[in-house]
Every structure is written in structure tokens, then in C-alpha cells.
PDB file of C-alpha atoms and ligand atoms in Angstrom:
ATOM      1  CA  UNK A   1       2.804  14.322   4.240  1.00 94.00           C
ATOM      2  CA  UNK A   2       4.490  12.647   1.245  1.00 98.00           C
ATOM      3  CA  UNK A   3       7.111  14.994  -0.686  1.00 98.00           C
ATOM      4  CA  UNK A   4       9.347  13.831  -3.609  1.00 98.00           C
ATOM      5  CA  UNK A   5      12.380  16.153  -4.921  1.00 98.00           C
ATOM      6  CA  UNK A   6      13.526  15.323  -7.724  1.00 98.00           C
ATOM      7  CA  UNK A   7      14.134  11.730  -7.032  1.00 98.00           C
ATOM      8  CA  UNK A   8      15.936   9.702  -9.112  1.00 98.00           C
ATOM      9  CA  UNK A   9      16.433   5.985  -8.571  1.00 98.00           C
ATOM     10  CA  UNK A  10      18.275   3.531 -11.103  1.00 97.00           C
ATOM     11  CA  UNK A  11      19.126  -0.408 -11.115  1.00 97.00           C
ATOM     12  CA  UNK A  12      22.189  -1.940 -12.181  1.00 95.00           C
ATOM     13  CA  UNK A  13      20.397  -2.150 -15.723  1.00 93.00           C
ATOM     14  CA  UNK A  14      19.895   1.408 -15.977  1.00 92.00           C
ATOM     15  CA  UNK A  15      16.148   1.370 -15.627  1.00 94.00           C
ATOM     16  CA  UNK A  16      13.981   2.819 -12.619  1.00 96.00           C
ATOM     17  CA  UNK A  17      12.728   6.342 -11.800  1.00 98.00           C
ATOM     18  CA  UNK A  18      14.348  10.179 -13.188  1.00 98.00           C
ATOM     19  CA  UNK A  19      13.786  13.114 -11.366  1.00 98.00           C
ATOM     20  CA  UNK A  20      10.175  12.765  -9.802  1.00 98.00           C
ATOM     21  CA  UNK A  21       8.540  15.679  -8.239  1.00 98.00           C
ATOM     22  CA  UNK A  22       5.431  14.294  -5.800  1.00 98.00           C
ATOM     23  CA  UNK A  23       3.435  15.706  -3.450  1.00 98.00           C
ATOM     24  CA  UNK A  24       0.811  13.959  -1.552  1.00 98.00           C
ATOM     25  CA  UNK A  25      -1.491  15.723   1.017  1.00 98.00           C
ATOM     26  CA  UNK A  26      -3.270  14.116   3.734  1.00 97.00           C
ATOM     27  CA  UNK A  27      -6.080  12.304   2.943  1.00 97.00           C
ATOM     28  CA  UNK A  28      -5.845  12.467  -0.856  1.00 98.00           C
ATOM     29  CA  UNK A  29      -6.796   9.733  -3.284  1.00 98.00           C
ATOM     30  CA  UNK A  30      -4.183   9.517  -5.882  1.00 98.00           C
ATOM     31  CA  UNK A  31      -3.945   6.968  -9.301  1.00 98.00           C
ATOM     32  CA  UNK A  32      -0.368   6.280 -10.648  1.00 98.00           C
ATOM     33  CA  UNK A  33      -1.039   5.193 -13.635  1.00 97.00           C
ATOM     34  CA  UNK A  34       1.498   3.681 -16.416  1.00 97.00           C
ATOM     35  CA  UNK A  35       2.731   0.893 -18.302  1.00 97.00           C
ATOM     36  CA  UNK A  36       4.298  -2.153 -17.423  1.00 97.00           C
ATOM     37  CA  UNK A  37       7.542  -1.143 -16.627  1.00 97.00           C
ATOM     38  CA  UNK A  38       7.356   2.231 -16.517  1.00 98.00           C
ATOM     39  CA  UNK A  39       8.299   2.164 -12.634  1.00 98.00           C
ATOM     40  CA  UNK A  40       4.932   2.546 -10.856  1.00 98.00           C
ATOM     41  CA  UNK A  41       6.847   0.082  -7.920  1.00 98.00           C
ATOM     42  CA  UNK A  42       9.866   1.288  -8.339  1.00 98.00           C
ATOM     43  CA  UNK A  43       7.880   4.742  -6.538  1.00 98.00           C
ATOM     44  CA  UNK A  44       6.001   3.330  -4.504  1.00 98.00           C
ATOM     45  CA  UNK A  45       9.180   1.307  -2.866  1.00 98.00           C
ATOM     46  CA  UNK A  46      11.049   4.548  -2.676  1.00 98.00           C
ATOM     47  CA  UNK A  47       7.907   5.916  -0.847  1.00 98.00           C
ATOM     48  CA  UNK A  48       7.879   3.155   1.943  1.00 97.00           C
ATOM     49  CA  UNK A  49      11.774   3.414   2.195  1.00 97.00           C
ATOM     50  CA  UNK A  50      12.584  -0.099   0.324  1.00 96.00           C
ATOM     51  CA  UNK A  51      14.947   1.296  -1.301  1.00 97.00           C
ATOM     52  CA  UNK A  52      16.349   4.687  -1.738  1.00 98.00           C
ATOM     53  CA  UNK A  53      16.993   7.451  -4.513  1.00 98.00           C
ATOM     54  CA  UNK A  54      20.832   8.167  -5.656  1.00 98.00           C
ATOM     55  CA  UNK A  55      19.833  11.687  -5.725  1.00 98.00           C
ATOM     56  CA  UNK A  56      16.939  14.431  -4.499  1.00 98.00           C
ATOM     57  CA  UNK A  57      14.886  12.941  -1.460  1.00 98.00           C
ATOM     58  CA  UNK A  58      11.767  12.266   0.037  1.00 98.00           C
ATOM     59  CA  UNK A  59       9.764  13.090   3.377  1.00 98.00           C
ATOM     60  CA  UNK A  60       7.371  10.649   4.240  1.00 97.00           C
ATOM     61  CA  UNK A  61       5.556  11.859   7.745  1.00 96.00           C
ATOM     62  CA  UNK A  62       8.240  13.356   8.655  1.00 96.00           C
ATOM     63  CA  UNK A  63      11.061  10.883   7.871  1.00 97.00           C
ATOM     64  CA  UNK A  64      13.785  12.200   5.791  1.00 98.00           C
ATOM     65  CA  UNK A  65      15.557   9.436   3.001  1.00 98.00           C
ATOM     66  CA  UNK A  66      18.925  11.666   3.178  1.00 98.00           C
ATOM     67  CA  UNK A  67      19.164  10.926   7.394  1.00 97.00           C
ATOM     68  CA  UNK A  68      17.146   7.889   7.490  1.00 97.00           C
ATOM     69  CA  UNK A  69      18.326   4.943   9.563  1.00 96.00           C
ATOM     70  CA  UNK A  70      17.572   1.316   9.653  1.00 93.00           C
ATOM     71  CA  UNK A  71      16.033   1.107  12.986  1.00 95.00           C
ATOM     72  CA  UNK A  72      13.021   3.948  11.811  1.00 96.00           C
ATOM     73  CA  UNK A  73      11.727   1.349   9.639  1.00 94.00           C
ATOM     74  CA  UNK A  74       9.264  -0.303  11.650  1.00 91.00           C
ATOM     75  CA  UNK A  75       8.240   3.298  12.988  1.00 93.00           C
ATOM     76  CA  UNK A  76       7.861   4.342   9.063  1.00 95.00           C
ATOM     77  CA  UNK A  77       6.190   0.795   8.060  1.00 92.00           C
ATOM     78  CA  UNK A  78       3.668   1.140  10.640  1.00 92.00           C
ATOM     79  CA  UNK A  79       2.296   4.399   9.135  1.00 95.00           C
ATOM     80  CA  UNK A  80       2.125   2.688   5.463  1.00 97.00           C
ATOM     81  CA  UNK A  81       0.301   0.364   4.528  1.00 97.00           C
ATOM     82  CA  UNK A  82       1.077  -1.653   1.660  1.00 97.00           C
ATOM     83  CA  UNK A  83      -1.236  -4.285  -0.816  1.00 98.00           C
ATOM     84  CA  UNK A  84       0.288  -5.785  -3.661  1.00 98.00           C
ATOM     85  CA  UNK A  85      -1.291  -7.820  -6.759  1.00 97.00           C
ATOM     86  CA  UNK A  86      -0.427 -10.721  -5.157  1.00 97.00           C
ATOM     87  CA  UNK A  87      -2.086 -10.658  -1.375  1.00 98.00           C
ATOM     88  CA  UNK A  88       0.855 -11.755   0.504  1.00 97.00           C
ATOM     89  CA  UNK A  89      -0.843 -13.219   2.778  1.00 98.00           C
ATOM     90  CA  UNK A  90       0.754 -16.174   5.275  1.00 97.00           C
ATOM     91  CA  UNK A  91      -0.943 -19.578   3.447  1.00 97.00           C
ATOM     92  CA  UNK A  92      -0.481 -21.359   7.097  1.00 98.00           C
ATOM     93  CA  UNK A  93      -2.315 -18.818   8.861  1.00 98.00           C
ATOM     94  CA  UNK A  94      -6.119 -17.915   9.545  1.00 98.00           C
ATOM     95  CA  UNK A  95      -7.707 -14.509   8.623  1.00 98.00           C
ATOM     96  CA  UNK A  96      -7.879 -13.473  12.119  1.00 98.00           C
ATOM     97  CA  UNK A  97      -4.404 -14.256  12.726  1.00 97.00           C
ATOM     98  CA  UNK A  98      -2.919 -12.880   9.321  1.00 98.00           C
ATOM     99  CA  UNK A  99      -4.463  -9.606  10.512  1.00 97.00           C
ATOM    100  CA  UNK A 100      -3.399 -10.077  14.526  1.00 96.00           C
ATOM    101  CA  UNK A 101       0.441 -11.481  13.196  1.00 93.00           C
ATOM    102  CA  UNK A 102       1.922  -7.706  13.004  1.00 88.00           C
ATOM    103  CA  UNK A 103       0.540  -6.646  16.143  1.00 91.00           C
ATOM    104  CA  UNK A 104       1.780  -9.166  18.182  1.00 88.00           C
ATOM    105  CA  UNK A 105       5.292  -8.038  16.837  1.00 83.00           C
ATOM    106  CA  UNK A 106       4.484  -4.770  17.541  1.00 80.00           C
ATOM    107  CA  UNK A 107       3.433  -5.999  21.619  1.00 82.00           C
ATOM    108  CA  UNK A 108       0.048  -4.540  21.100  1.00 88.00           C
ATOM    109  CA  UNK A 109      -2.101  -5.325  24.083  1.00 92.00           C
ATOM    110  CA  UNK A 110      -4.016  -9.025  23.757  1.00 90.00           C
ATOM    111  CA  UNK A 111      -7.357  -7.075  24.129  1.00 91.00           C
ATOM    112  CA  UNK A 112      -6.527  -4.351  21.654  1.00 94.00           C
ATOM    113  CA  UNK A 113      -5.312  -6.878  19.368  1.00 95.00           C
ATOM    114  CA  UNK A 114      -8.801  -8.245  19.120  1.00 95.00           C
ATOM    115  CA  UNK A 115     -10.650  -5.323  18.987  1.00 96.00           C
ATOM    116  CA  UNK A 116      -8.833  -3.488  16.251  1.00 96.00           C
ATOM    117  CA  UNK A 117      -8.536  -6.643  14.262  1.00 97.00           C
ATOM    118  CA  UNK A 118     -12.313  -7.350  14.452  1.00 97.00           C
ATOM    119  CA  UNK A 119     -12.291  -3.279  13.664  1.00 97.00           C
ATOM    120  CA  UNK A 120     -10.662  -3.644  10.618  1.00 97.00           C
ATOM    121  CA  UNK A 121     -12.620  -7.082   9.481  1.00 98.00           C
ATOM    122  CA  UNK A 122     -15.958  -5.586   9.703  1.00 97.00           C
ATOM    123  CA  UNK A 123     -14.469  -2.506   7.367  1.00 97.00           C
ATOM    124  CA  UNK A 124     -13.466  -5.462   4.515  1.00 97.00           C
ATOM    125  CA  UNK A 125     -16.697  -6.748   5.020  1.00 97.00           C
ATOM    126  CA  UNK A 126     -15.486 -10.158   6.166  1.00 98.00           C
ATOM    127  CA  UNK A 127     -16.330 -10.563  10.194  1.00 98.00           C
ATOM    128  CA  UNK A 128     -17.525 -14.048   9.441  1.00 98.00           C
ATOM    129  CA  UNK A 129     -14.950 -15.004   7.415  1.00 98.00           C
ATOM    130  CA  UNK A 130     -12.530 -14.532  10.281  1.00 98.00           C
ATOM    131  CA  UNK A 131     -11.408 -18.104  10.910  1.00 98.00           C
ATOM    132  CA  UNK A 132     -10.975 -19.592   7.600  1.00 98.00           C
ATOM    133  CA  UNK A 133      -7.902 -19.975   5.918  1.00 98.00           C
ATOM    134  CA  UNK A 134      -6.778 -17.798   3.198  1.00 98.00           C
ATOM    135  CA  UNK A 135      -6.684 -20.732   0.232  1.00 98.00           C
ATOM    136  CA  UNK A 136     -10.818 -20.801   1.371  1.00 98.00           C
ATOM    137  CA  UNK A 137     -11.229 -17.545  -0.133  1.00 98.00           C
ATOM    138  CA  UNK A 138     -11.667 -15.949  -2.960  1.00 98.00           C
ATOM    139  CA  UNK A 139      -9.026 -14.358  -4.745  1.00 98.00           C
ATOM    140  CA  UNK A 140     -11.587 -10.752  -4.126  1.00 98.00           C
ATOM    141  CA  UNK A 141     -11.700 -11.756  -0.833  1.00 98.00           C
ATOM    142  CA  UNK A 142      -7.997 -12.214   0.117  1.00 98.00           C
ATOM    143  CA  UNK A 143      -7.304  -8.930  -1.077  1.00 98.00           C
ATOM    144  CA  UNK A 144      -9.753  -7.702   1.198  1.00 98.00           C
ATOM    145  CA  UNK A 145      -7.912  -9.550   3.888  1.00 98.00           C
ATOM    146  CA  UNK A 146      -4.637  -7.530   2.775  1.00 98.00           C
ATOM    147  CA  UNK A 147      -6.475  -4.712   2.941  1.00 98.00           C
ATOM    148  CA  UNK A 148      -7.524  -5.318   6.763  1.00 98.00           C
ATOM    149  CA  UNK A 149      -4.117  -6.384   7.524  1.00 97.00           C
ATOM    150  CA  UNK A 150      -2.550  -3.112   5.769  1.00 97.00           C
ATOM    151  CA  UNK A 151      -5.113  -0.959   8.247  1.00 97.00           C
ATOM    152  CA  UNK A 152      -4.496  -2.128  11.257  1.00 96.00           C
ATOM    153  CA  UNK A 153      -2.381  -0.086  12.689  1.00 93.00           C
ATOM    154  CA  UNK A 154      -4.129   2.857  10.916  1.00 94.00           C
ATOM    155  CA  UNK A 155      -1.986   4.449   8.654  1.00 96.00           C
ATOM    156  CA  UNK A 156      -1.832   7.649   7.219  1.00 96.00           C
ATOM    157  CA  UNK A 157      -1.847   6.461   3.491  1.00 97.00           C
ATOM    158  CA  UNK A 158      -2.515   3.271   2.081  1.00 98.00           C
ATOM    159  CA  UNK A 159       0.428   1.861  -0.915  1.00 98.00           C
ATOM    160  CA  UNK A 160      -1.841  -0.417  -3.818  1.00 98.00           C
ATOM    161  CA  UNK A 161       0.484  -2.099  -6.080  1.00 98.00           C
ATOM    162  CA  UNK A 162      -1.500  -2.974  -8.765  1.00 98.00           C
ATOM    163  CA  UNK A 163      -4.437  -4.386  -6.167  1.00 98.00           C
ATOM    164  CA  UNK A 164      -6.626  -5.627  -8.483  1.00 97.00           C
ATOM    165  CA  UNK A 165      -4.365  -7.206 -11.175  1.00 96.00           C
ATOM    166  CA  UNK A 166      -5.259 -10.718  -9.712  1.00 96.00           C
ATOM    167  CA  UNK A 167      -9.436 -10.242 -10.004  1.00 97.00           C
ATOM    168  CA  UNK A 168     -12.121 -10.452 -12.287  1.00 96.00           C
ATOM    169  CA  UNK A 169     -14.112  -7.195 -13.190  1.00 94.00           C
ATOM    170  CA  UNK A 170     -16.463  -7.484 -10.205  1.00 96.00           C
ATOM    171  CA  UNK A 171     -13.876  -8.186  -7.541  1.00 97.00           C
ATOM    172  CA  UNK A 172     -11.976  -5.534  -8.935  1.00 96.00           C
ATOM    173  CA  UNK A 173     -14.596  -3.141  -8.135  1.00 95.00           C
ATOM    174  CA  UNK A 174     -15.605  -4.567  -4.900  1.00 96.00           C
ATOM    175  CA  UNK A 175     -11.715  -3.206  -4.115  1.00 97.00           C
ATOM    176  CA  UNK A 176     -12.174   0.061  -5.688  1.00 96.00           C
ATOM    177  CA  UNK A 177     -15.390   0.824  -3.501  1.00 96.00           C
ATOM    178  CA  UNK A 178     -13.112  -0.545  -0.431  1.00 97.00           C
ATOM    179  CA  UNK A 179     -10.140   1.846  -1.227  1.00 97.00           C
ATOM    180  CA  UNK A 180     -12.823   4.688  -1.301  1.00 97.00           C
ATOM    181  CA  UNK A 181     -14.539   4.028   2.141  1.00 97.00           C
ATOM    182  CA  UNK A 182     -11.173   4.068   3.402  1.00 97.00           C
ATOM    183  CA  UNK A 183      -9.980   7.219   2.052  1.00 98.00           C
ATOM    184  CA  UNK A 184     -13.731   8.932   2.942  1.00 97.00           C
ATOM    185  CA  UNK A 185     -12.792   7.506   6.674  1.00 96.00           C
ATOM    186  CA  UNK A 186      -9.488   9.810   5.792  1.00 96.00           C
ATOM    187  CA  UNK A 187      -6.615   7.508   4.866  1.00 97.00           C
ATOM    188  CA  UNK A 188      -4.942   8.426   2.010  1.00 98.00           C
ATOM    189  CA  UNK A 189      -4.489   6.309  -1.074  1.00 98.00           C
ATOM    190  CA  UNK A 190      -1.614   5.644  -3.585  1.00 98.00           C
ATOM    191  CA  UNK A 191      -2.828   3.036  -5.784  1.00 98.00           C
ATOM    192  CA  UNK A 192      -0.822   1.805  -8.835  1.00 98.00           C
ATOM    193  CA  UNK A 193      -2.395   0.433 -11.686  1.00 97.00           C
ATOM    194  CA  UNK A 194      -1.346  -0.566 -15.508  1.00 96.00           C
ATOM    195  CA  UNK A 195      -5.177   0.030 -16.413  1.00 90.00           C
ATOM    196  CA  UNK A 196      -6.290   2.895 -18.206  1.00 86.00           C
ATOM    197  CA  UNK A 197      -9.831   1.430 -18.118  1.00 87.00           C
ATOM    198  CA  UNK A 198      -9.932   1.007 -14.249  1.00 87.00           C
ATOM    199  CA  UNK A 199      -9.888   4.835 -13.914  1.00 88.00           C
ATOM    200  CA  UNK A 200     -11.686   5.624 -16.920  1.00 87.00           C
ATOM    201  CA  UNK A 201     -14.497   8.863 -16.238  1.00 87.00           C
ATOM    202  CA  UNK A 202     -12.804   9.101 -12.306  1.00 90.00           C
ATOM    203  CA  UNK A 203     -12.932  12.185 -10.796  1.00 91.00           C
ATOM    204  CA  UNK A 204      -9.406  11.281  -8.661  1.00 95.00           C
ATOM    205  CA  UNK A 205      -5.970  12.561  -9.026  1.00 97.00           C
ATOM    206  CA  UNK A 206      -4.560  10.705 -11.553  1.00 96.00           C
ATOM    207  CA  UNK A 207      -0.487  10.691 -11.676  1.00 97.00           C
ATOM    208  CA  UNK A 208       0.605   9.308 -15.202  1.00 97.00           C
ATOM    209  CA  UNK A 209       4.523   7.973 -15.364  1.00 98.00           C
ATOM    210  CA  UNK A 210       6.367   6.607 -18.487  1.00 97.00           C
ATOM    211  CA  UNK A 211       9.292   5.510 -18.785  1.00 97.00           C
ATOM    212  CA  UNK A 212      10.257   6.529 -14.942  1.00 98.00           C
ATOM    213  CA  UNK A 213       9.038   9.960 -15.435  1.00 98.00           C
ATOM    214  CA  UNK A 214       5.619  11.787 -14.697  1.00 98.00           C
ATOM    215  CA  UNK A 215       3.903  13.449 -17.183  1.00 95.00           C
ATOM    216  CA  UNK A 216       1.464  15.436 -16.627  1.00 75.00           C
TER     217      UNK A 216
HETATM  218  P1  LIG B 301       6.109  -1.054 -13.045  1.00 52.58           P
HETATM  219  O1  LIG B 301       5.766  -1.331 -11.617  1.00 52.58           O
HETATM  220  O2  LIG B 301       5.556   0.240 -13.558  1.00 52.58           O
HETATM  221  O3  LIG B 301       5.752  -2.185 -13.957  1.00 52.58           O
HETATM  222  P2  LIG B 301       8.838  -1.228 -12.074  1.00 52.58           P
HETATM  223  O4  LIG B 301       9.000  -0.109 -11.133  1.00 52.58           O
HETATM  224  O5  LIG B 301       8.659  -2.588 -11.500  1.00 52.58           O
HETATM  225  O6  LIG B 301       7.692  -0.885 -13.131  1.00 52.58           O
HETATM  226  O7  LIG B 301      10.113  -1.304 -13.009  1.00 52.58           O
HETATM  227  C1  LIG B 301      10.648  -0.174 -13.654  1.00 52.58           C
HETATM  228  C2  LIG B 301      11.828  -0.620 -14.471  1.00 52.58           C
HETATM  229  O8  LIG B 301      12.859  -1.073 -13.620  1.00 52.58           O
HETATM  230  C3  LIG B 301      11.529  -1.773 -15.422  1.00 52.58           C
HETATM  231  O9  LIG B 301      12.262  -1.590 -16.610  1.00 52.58           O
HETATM  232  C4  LIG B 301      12.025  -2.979 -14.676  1.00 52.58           C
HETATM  233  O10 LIG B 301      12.430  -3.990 -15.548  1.00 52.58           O
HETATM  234  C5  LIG B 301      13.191  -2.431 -13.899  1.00 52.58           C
HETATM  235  N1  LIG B 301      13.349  -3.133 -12.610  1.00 52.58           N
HETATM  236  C6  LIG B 301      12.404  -3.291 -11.655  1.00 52.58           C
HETATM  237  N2  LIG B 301      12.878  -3.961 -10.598  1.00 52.58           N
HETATM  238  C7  LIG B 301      14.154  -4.251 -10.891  1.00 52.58           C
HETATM  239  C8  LIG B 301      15.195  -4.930 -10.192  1.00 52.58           C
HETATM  240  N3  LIG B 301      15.018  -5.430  -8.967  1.00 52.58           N
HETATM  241  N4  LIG B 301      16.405  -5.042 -10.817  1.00 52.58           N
HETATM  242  C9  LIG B 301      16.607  -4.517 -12.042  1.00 52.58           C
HETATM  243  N5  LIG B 301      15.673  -3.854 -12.754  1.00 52.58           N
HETATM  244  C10 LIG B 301      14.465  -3.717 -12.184  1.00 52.58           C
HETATM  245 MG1  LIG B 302       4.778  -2.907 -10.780  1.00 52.58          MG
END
């Protein structure tokens, strides 16, 4: 579903990622786990075609990096979905409609719009949270609303950029049981983290990377 070959990906400044080998297989729950810096993004934007390597490739669902073209990405992006640390979510918008905004680009169907969206609510656990704004919420909470918003168009494998980086201990874990209903209900999971303690005694794949390499 996810193949890297020997992808290698540099900045101007010299850092990024050397030579990664990756498989991911449907469904799969997968930690990348490394310091700050040690290109955990860098990866995971390579994965969802932000940027792309200067030599090997990557499949994602089918979509090649060497004959990719601009006009696949919304196809590609609507098969990932992506949380970051920092929620992303639109300040001037409502839960509901942070969560309906990418269908409506997409011209989903009003009535489908409002079903999946109240779908993916009730999976977050936040139905009646649905018309507040996201500066009501708790910082636990708004990633939740990512979360929702990142499943909406149910993709195959869900992209966690350090997800709980912004939360306390509990809200933290309130995430981490999230991420695993969703991969039980068969999404797959890539979910960065700097945190050795987070996935202390887990009994996932973990993926370690240093300095833009995996180690095994
Ligand atoms: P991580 O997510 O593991 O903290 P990153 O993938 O963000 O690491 O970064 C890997 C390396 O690439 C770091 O040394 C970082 O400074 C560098 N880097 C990241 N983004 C950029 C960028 N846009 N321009 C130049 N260097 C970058
Ligand atoms: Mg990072």
C-alpha cells in the first residue's frame, strides 16, 4: 500500500532523509519514532507527495513519485489523512463546518456531507460539540476535531505528525485510544512521535530513524 525504495530526500542545508526502505501494509499500526530533527516529517511529507525524493521512489496506493503529476494530488490527498501537532484547524469556522469544508470542495452531495460528517463526529466522541468553535475547545479536543476532519473521506492510512505534542498526559492518551479504534475499524496509522515514553511496553510496529536513516 505504502512502499519506499531507497528514498533519499535532502534540503538546501544538506539535512533530510538517506536511503529509506518502508513498507506499510494495509491496515497496520506503525510508530516512527526519533529525535527532533531526525526527519520523522521530512517522511511523512514524502509519503503524502509534499515533496519528493532526488532519488529511489515511493508507491503510495498505487501512485508512483517517479510519474506523478500535479493534478493526482487531490486524488492522492483524499486517501491520506494527515494531523499535525498543531490542529490546523480554520479559527473562523465551526466544528461541523471544519469537518464539512473539504467535502464541499470535493462536490460531495449536501446529504452525504451531513451524514458522513456526523459519522465521523460520533467516532471523536464529540456529536455535541458540533457547533462550537474551535478556540471553545480544548486543546484534546481539537485534535479530535483534526482527527474527524482527516477521516472523512475515509482513507486508507492516517499521517500523525507528532499528534499529541500539544496535550497534557491525559489528552494525549485520549488520542492514542482514538488512533487505535481507528486502525481496529481498519485504517492504517503512521504516527510520528519524538517520545520514547509514549510507546513505552507497546506491542506496535515501531520504526526508529536518526539522523534521516532507519535503524532497526
Ligand atoms: P523531525 O520531524 O524528525 O523533527 P524534520 O523532518 O522536520 O525532522 O527535519 C529533518 C531535518 O531537515 C532537520 O535537520 C531540519 O532542520 C531539516 N529541515 C526540515 N525542514 C526543512 C526545510 N524546509 N528547509 C531546510 N531544512 C529543513
Ligand atoms: Mg517533525
Amino acid at each position: 500500500m505504502i512502499n519506499l525504495y531507497n528514498v533519499s530526500f535532502s534540503y538546501p542545508t544538506g539535512e533530510g532523509v538517506k536511503g529509506v526502505n518502508l513498507q506499510i501494509t494495509p491496515g497496520e499500526f506503525v510508530y516512527l519514532i526519533g529525535p527532533s530533527g531526525a526527519g520523522k516529517s521530512t517522511l511523512l511529507k514524502l509519503i503524502y507527495m509534499d515533496v519528493f525524493p532526488q532519488s529511489g521512489h515511493i508507491v503510495v496506493n498505487g501512485y508512483n513519485s517517479l510519474k506523478f503529476k500535479k493534478r493526482y494530488i487531490p486524488y492522492l490527498r483524499r486517501k491520506i489523512g494527515i494531523i499535525f501537532q498543531d490542529f490546523k484547524l480554520l479559527n473562523d469556522r465551526s466544528v461541523f463546518e471544519n469537518i464539512t469544508f473539504v467535502l464541499q470542495v470535493t462536490g460531495t452531495k449536501r446529504g452525504d456531507i451531513k451524514k458522513r460528517a456526523l459519522k465521523v463526529l460520533a467516532e471523536v466522541g464529540l456529536s455535541h460539540k458540533r457547533n462550537k468553535m474551535p478556540q471553545q475547545l480544548s486543546g484534546g479536543e481539537q485534535q479530535r476535531v483534526a482527527i474527524a476532519r482527516a477521516l472523512v473521506n475515509e482513507p486508507i492510512i492516517l499521517l500523525a505528525d507528532e499528534p499529541t505534542g500539544n496535550l497534557d498526559p491525559v489528552a494525549a492518551n485520549d488520542i492514542l485510544n482514538i488512533l487505535d479504534k481507528i486502525n481496529v475499524k481498519g485504517t492504517a496509522i503512521l504516527m510520528a512521535t519524538h517520545s520514547d515514553k509514549l510507546v513505552q511496553g507497546t506491542r506496535k510496529r515501531i520504526v526508529n530513524i536518526m539522523n534521516g536513516k532507519l535503524i532497526s
